[in-house]
Amino acid sequence: MIDPNLPLVDIHRHLDGNIRPLTIWELAAQHNLALPANSLDELLPLCQIQDKTADLLAFLAKLDYGVSVLANPDACYRIAYENMQDASLSGLDYVELRFSPYYMAQHHGLNVADVVAAVVQGCADGERDFALKYNLIGILSRTFGTDACTQELAGLLAHKAHITALDLAGDELGYPAPIFVEHFKQARDAGWQITVHAGEADGPQSIWNAIELLGASRIGHGVAAQHDERLMQYLADQRIGIEACPTSNYQTATVIDTANHPLKRFLQAGIEVTLNTDDPGVSAIDISHEYRVAHEVIGLTVEQLRQVQMNGVHQAFISAAEKQRLLDGARAR
Ligand SMILES: O=c1[nH]cnc2c1ncn2[C@@H]1O[C@H](CO)[C@@H](O)[C@H]1O
Ligand SMILES: [Zn+2]
């Protein structure tokens, strides 16, 4: 299903939604933190999805266990480093890891910029040890409101050169794009690319807002675009990519069943759809699972899967020369 002669990338992957359960367990023990579980087996159903949740917010609550054990910057370093190892083990040639430093800092009152520094170092060491390319995307967690996002942005800007893009994630319905216009203006001024979670819990207007008000050149999920023909045409014409994450969309009840995911429809409309994992640790999946689902459940042909794989390269936040290096590397194996 995955073509070994093409690069394999994952460009929508939350590193704070991919904390190993064993690491959660070990960090809790190391820092004397209580978990509502007496064993690793009891922890699993708390921090991983069982089939599906009622809605996006119920899904997002599952991420809280992982970040609750980030007691110091070393713990943040560890999960970043392990994310690079996980990405390498799943066969990725290139990964864009996104993270919300305010969310990671919040439980233990860590300094936001220190969290960013630890993540930057963990990923850089992981790149050296596990031989895969990466870029980091900073997240503003909209759920905490505009003031917290101002702090979060400042922490990310303190390490501006190590961050490639800015994203907006969390409660899309409660905290819509228009209240973050100023944050994203600063991000664009810093030279960052923009991708925004939109059309996941809210409708097509949220996607228009992400593009027109925040400057998004990629859209996370974008499921609601299927209800707006003009928007689908616009995404195709402007080559604004959709970062599709089908299993996450099923688990958050964004789609009723995976077979009805609009991935195929988007491809037919000429949109550069990519295939990604979102929160692989919480969803208990990996990238090969998503390709299998796209083929067996959503019904993409082998040729369409190859198209999706290539779209990931096209939409990656890297230069044309770096894209060519990925293509050459894959062809040579
Ligand atoms: O599928 C998703 N939709 C919206 N927000 C998400 C999703 N997965 C994780 N986060 C949010 O991203 C930040 C951590 O990286 C947190 O704000 C978490 O709630
Ligand atoms: Zn996401």
Coordinates of C-alpha atoms and ligand atoms in Angstrom, one line a residue:
M1 CA 0.0 0.0 0.0
I2 CA 2.9 2.3 0.8
D3 CA 5.1 2.7 -2.3
P4 CA 8.7 2.0 -1.0
N5 CA 10.1 3.9 -4.0
L6 CA 8.4 7.1 -2.9
P7 CA 9.2 9.1 0.2
L8 CA 7.0 8.4 3.2
V9 CA 6.1 11.5 5.2
D10 CA 3.7 12.4 8.1
I11 CA 3.1 16.2 8.3
H12 CA 0.3 16.3 10.9
R13 CA 1.5 14.5 14.0
H14 CA 1.3 15.9 17.5
L15 CA 4.3 15.0 19.6
D16 CA 2.3 15.6 22.8
G17 CA -0.4 13.3 21.4
N18 CA 2.2 10.6 21.0
I19 CA 3.7 10.0 24.4
R20 CA 4.3 6.3 24.9
P21 CA 2.1 4.8 27.7
L22 CA 5.2 3.2 29.2
T23 CA 6.9 6.6 29.3
I24 CA 3.9 8.1 31.0
W25 CA 4.1 5.3 33.6
E26 CA 7.8 5.7 34.1
L27 CA 7.8 9.5 34.4
A28 CA 5.0 9.3 36.9
A29 CA 7.0 6.9 39.0
Q30 CA 10.2 9.0 38.6
H31 CA 8.5 12.2 39.8
N32 CA 6.2 10.6 42.4
L33 CA 3.1 11.6 40.5
A34 CA -0.2 9.8 41.1
L35 CA -2.0 8.3 38.1
P36 CA -5.6 7.0 38.4
A37 CA -4.3 3.5 37.5
N38 CA -2.5 0.8 39.4
S39 CA -0.7 -0.7 36.5
L40 CA 0.3 0.0 32.9
D41 CA -2.5 -2.2 31.8
E42 CA -5.0 0.0 33.7
L43 CA -3.5 3.1 32.3
L44 CA -3.9 2.1 28.6
P45 CA -7.7 2.6 28.4
L46 CA -7.4 6.0 30.0
C47 CA -4.8 7.4 27.7
Q48 CA -5.8 5.6 24.5
I49 CA -9.1 5.7 22.6
Q50 CA -11.3 2.6 22.8
D51 CA -13.1 2.6 19.5
K52 CA -14.3 6.3 19.5
T53 CA -15.3 9.2 21.7
A54 CA -18.4 11.4 21.8
D55 CA -16.8 14.5 20.3
L56 CA -13.5 16.3 19.8
L57 CA -13.2 17.6 23.4
A58 CA -13.7 14.0 24.8
F59 CA -10.9 12.9 22.5
L60 CA -8.6 15.7 23.5
A61 CA -9.1 14.8 27.2
K62 CA -7.1 11.6 26.5
L63 CA -4.0 13.7 25.8
D64 CA -4.1 15.1 29.3
Y65 CA -2.5 12.0 31.0
G66 CA 0.6 12.3 28.9
V67 CA 1.3 16.0 29.5
S68 CA 0.4 15.6 33.2
V69 CA 3.7 13.8 33.8
L70 CA 6.0 16.4 32.1
A71 CA 7.4 17.5 35.5
N72 CA 10.5 19.2 34.1
P73 CA 12.3 20.1 30.8
D74 CA 14.1 16.7 30.8
A75 CA 10.8 14.9 30.6
C76 CA 9.9 17.1 27.6
Y77 CA 13.3 16.3 26.0
R78 CA 12.6 12.6 26.5
I79 CA 9.2 12.6 24.8
A80 CA 10.6 14.6 21.9
Y81 CA 13.5 12.2 21.4
E82 CA 11.2 9.2 21.6
N83 CA 8.9 10.8 19.0
M84 CA 11.8 10.9 16.6
Q85 CA 12.6 7.2 17.4
D86 CA 8.9 6.3 16.8
A87 CA 8.8 8.2 13.5
S88 CA 11.9 6.4 12.4
L89 CA 10.6 3.0 13.4
S90 CA 7.4 3.6 11.4
G91 CA 9.4 4.0 8.3
L92 CA 9.0 7.7 7.8
D93 CA 11.6 9.6 5.7
Y94 CA 10.5 13.0 6.9
V95 CA 8.2 14.1 9.7
E96 CA 6.7 17.4 10.8
L97 CA 6.1 17.2 14.6
R98 CA 3.8 19.7 16.2
F99 CA 3.5 20.6 19.8
S100 CA 1.8 23.0 22.2
P101 CA 4.4 24.2 24.7
Y102 CA 1.9 26.0 26.9
Y103 CA -0.2 22.8 27.2
M104 CA 3.0 20.8 28.0
A105 CA 4.2 23.5 30.5
Q106 CA 0.9 24.1 32.3
H107 CA 0.6 21.1 34.6
H108 CA 3.8 21.7 36.4
G109 CA 4.2 25.4 35.9
L110 CA 7.2 25.1 33.6
N111 CA 8.6 28.0 31.6
V112 CA 7.1 27.9 28.1
A113 CA 10.4 28.8 26.4
D114 CA 12.2 26.1 28.4
V115 CA 9.8 23.5 27.1
V116 CA 10.4 24.7 23.5
A117 CA 14.2 24.5 24.1
A118 CA 13.9 20.9 25.4
V119 CA 11.7 19.8 22.5
V120 CA 14.1 21.4 20.0
Q121 CA 17.1 19.6 21.6
G122 CA 15.2 16.2 21.8
C123 CA 14.3 16.3 18.2
A124 CA 17.8 17.4 17.1
D125 CA 19.4 14.6 19.0
G126 CA 16.8 12.2 17.6
E127 CA 17.6 13.3 14.0
R128 CA 21.2 12.5 14.7
D129 CA 20.5 9.1 16.2
F130 CA 17.6 7.9 14.1
A131 CA 18.5 9.4 10.7
L132 CA 15.3 11.0 9.6
K133 CA 14.6 14.6 8.7
Y134 CA 12.1 16.6 10.6
N135 CA 10.6 20.1 11.1
L136 CA 8.8 21.5 14.1
I137 CA 5.4 23.2 14.1
G138 CA 4.5 25.3 17.1
I139 CA 0.9 25.1 18.2
L140 CA -1.3 27.7 19.9
S141 CA -3.8 25.8 22.0
R142 CA -6.9 27.9 21.4
T143 CA -8.7 26.2 24.3
F144 CA -6.8 28.3 26.8
G145 CA -7.8 31.6 25.3
T146 CA -6.0 34.5 23.6
D147 CA -3.8 35.6 26.6
A148 CA -2.4 32.1 27.1
C149 CA -1.8 31.9 23.3
T150 CA 0.1 35.2 23.6
Q151 CA 2.4 33.6 26.1
E152 CA 2.7 30.5 24.1
L153 CA 3.6 32.5 21.0
A154 CA 6.3 34.3 22.9
G155 CA 7.8 31.1 24.1
L156 CA 7.9 29.8 20.5
L157 CA 9.3 33.1 19.1
A158 CA 12.2 32.8 21.6
H159 CA 13.3 29.9 19.5
K160 CA 12.1 31.2 16.2
A161 CA 14.9 29.7 14.0
H162 CA 14.0 26.2 15.1
I163 CA 10.3 26.4 14.3
T164 CA 9.0 26.2 10.7
A165 CA 5.3 26.9 11.1
L166 CA 2.5 27.9 13.4
D167 CA -0.8 26.0 14.0
L168 CA -3.9 26.6 15.9
A169 CA -5.4 23.5 17.7
G170 CA -7.9 22.6 20.4
D171 CA -11.5 23.7 20.8
E172 CA -12.4 25.0 17.3
L173 CA -16.0 25.7 18.1
G174 CA -15.4 27.7 21.3
Y175 CA -12.4 29.7 20.1
P176 CA -12.8 30.6 16.5
A177 CA -10.1 32.0 14.2
P178 CA -11.0 35.7 14.2
I179 CA -9.8 36.1 17.8
F180 CA -6.3 35.0 16.9
V181 CA -5.7 37.3 13.9
E182 CA -2.9 39.3 15.7
H183 CA -1.1 36.1 16.8
F184 CA -0.9 34.9 13.3
K185 CA 0.2 38.2 11.8
Q186 CA 3.2 38.0 14.2
A187 CA 3.9 34.5 13.1
R188 CA 3.9 35.4 9.4
D189 CA 6.1 38.4 10.2
A190 CA 8.5 35.9 11.8
G191 CA 8.7 34.1 8.5
W192 CA 6.8 31.0 9.6
Q193 CA 4.4 29.0 7.4
I194 CA 0.8 28.6 8.6
T195 CA -1.3 25.5 9.0
V196 CA -4.6 25.6 11.0
H197 CA -7.0 23.0 12.4
A198 CA -10.2 23.9 10.7
G199 CA -13.4 22.2 9.5
E200 CA -13.0 19.5 12.1
A201 CA -15.5 20.5 14.8
D202 CA -16.9 23.6 12.9
G203 CA -18.1 24.2 9.3
P204 CA -16.6 25.5 6.1
Q205 CA -16.6 29.1 7.2
S206 CA -13.9 28.1 9.8
I207 CA -11.7 26.9 6.8
W208 CA -12.3 30.2 4.9
N209 CA -11.3 32.1 8.1
A210 CA -8.2 30.0 8.5
I211 CA -7.1 31.0 5.0
E212 CA -8.3 34.5 4.8
L213 CA -7.8 35.8 8.3
L214 CA -4.8 33.7 9.5
G215 CA -3.0 33.0 6.2
A216 CA -3.1 29.2 6.3
S217 CA -1.5 27.5 3.3
R218 CA -2.5 24.1 4.6
I219 CA -5.6 23.0 6.6
G220 CA -5.6 20.4 9.4
H221 CA -8.5 17.9 8.8
G222 CA -10.7 20.2 6.6
V223 CA -13.5 17.6 6.7
A224 CA -16.2 20.3 6.4
A225 CA -14.9 21.5 3.0
Q226 CA -17.0 18.7 1.5
H227 CA -20.1 20.9 2.1
D228 CA -18.8 23.9 0.1
E229 CA -18.1 23.4 -3.6
R230 CA -16.6 26.8 -4.1
L231 CA -14.2 26.1 -1.2
M232 CA -13.1 22.8 -2.6
Q233 CA -12.4 24.5 -6.0
Y234 CA -10.5 27.2 -4.2
L235 CA -8.3 24.7 -2.2
A236 CA -7.5 22.9 -5.5
D237 CA -6.7 26.1 -7.4
Q238 CA -4.6 27.6 -4.7
R239 CA -2.9 24.3 -3.9
I240 CA -3.9 24.6 -0.3
G241 CA -3.3 21.1 1.1
I242 CA -5.6 19.2 3.4
E243 CA -3.9 17.2 6.1
A244 CA -6.3 14.2 6.4
C245 CA -6.3 12.0 9.5
P246 CA -9.1 9.5 8.9
T247 CA -8.8 7.4 12.1
S248 CA -8.7 10.6 14.3
N249 CA -11.8 11.9 12.4
Y250 CA -13.6 8.7 13.2
Q251 CA -12.6 8.7 16.9
T252 CA -13.6 12.4 17.4
A253 CA -17.0 11.7 15.7
T254 CA -16.1 14.2 13.0
V255 CA -17.1 11.5 10.4
I256 CA -19.8 9.0 11.3
D257 CA -17.9 6.1 9.8
T258 CA -14.6 6.0 8.1
A259 CA -16.0 4.7 4.8
N260 CA -17.7 8.1 4.4
H261 CA -14.5 10.1 4.9
P262 CA -14.3 12.8 2.2
L263 CA -10.6 11.9 1.3
K264 CA -11.6 10.4 -2.0
R265 CA -14.0 13.3 -2.9
F266 CA -11.2 15.8 -2.2
L267 CA -8.8 13.9 -4.4
Q268 CA -11.4 13.9 -7.2
A269 CA -11.8 17.6 -6.8
G270 CA -8.1 18.0 -7.4
I271 CA -7.1 19.0 -3.8
E272 CA -3.7 18.0 -2.6
V273 CA -4.8 15.8 0.2
T274 CA -2.1 14.2 2.4
L275 CA -2.4 11.3 4.8
N276 CA -1.3 11.7 8.4
T277 CA -1.7 10.2 11.9
D278 CA -2.7 13.2 14.2
D279 CA -2.1 11.7 17.7
P280 CA -0.8 8.2 17.0
G281 CA -0.1 7.4 20.6
V282 CA -3.6 8.3 21.8
S283 CA -5.2 6.7 18.7
A284 CA -3.0 3.6 19.0
I285 CA -2.3 3.6 15.3
D286 CA 0.6 4.5 12.9
I287 CA 1.0 5.8 9.4
S288 CA 0.9 2.3 7.8
H289 CA -2.5 1.8 9.5
E290 CA -3.8 5.0 7.8
Y291 CA -2.7 3.9 4.4
R292 CA -4.4 0.6 4.9
V293 CA -7.6 2.3 6.0
A294 CA -7.5 4.6 3.0
H295 CA -7.2 1.6 0.7
E296 CA -9.5 -1.0 2.4
V297 CA -12.1 1.2 4.0
I298 CA -12.2 4.5 2.1
G299 CA -11.5 2.7 -1.2
L300 CA -8.6 4.6 -2.7
T301 CA -6.9 2.8 -5.6
V302 CA -3.2 2.0 -5.5
E303 CA -2.7 4.9 -7.9
Q304 CA -4.6 7.3 -5.6
L305 CA -2.5 6.1 -2.7
R306 CA 0.6 7.0 -4.6
Q307 CA -0.8 10.4 -5.4
V308 CA -1.5 10.9 -1.7
Q309 CA 2.0 9.8 -0.8
M310 CA 3.4 12.3 -3.3
N311 CA 1.1 15.1 -2.1
G312 CA 2.8 14.7 1.3
V313 CA 6.1 15.6 -0.3
H314 CA 4.6 18.5 -2.3
Q315 CA 2.9 20.0 0.8
A316 CA 5.8 19.5 3.2
F317 CA 7.3 22.8 4.6
I318 CA 10.7 22.2 3.0
S319 CA 12.5 23.6 0.0
A320 CA 12.4 22.2 -3.5
A321 CA 16.0 21.0 -3.1
E322 CA 15.0 19.1 0.1
K323 CA 12.0 17.6 -1.7
Q324 CA 14.3 16.4 -4.4
R325 CA 16.7 14.8 -1.9
L326 CA 13.7 12.9 -0.4
L327 CA 12.7 11.7 -3.8
D328 CA 16.3 10.7 -4.7
G329 CA 16.7 8.9 -1.4
A330 CA 13.5 6.8 -1.9
R331 CA 14.3 5.9 -5.5
A332 CA 17.8 4.7 -4.5
R333 CA 16.5 2.1 -2.0
Ligands
LIG1 O1 -7.4 16.4 16.4 C1 -7.2 17.4 17.0 N1 -8.0 18.5 16.8 C2 -7.8 19.7 17.5 N2 -6.8 19.8 18.4 C3 -6.0 18.8 18.6 C4 -6.1 17.5 18.0 N3 -5.2 16.7 18.5 C5 -4.5 17.4 19.4 N4 -5.0 18.7 19.5 C6 -4.5 19.7 20.4 O2 -3.2 20.0 20.1 C7 -2.5 20.4 21.2 C8 -1.4 19.4 21.5 O3 -0.5 19.3 20.5 C9 -3.5 20.5 22.3 O4 -4.1 21.8 22.3 C10 -4.5 19.4 21.9 O5 -5.8 19.7 22.5
ZN2 ZN -4.2 17.6 14.9

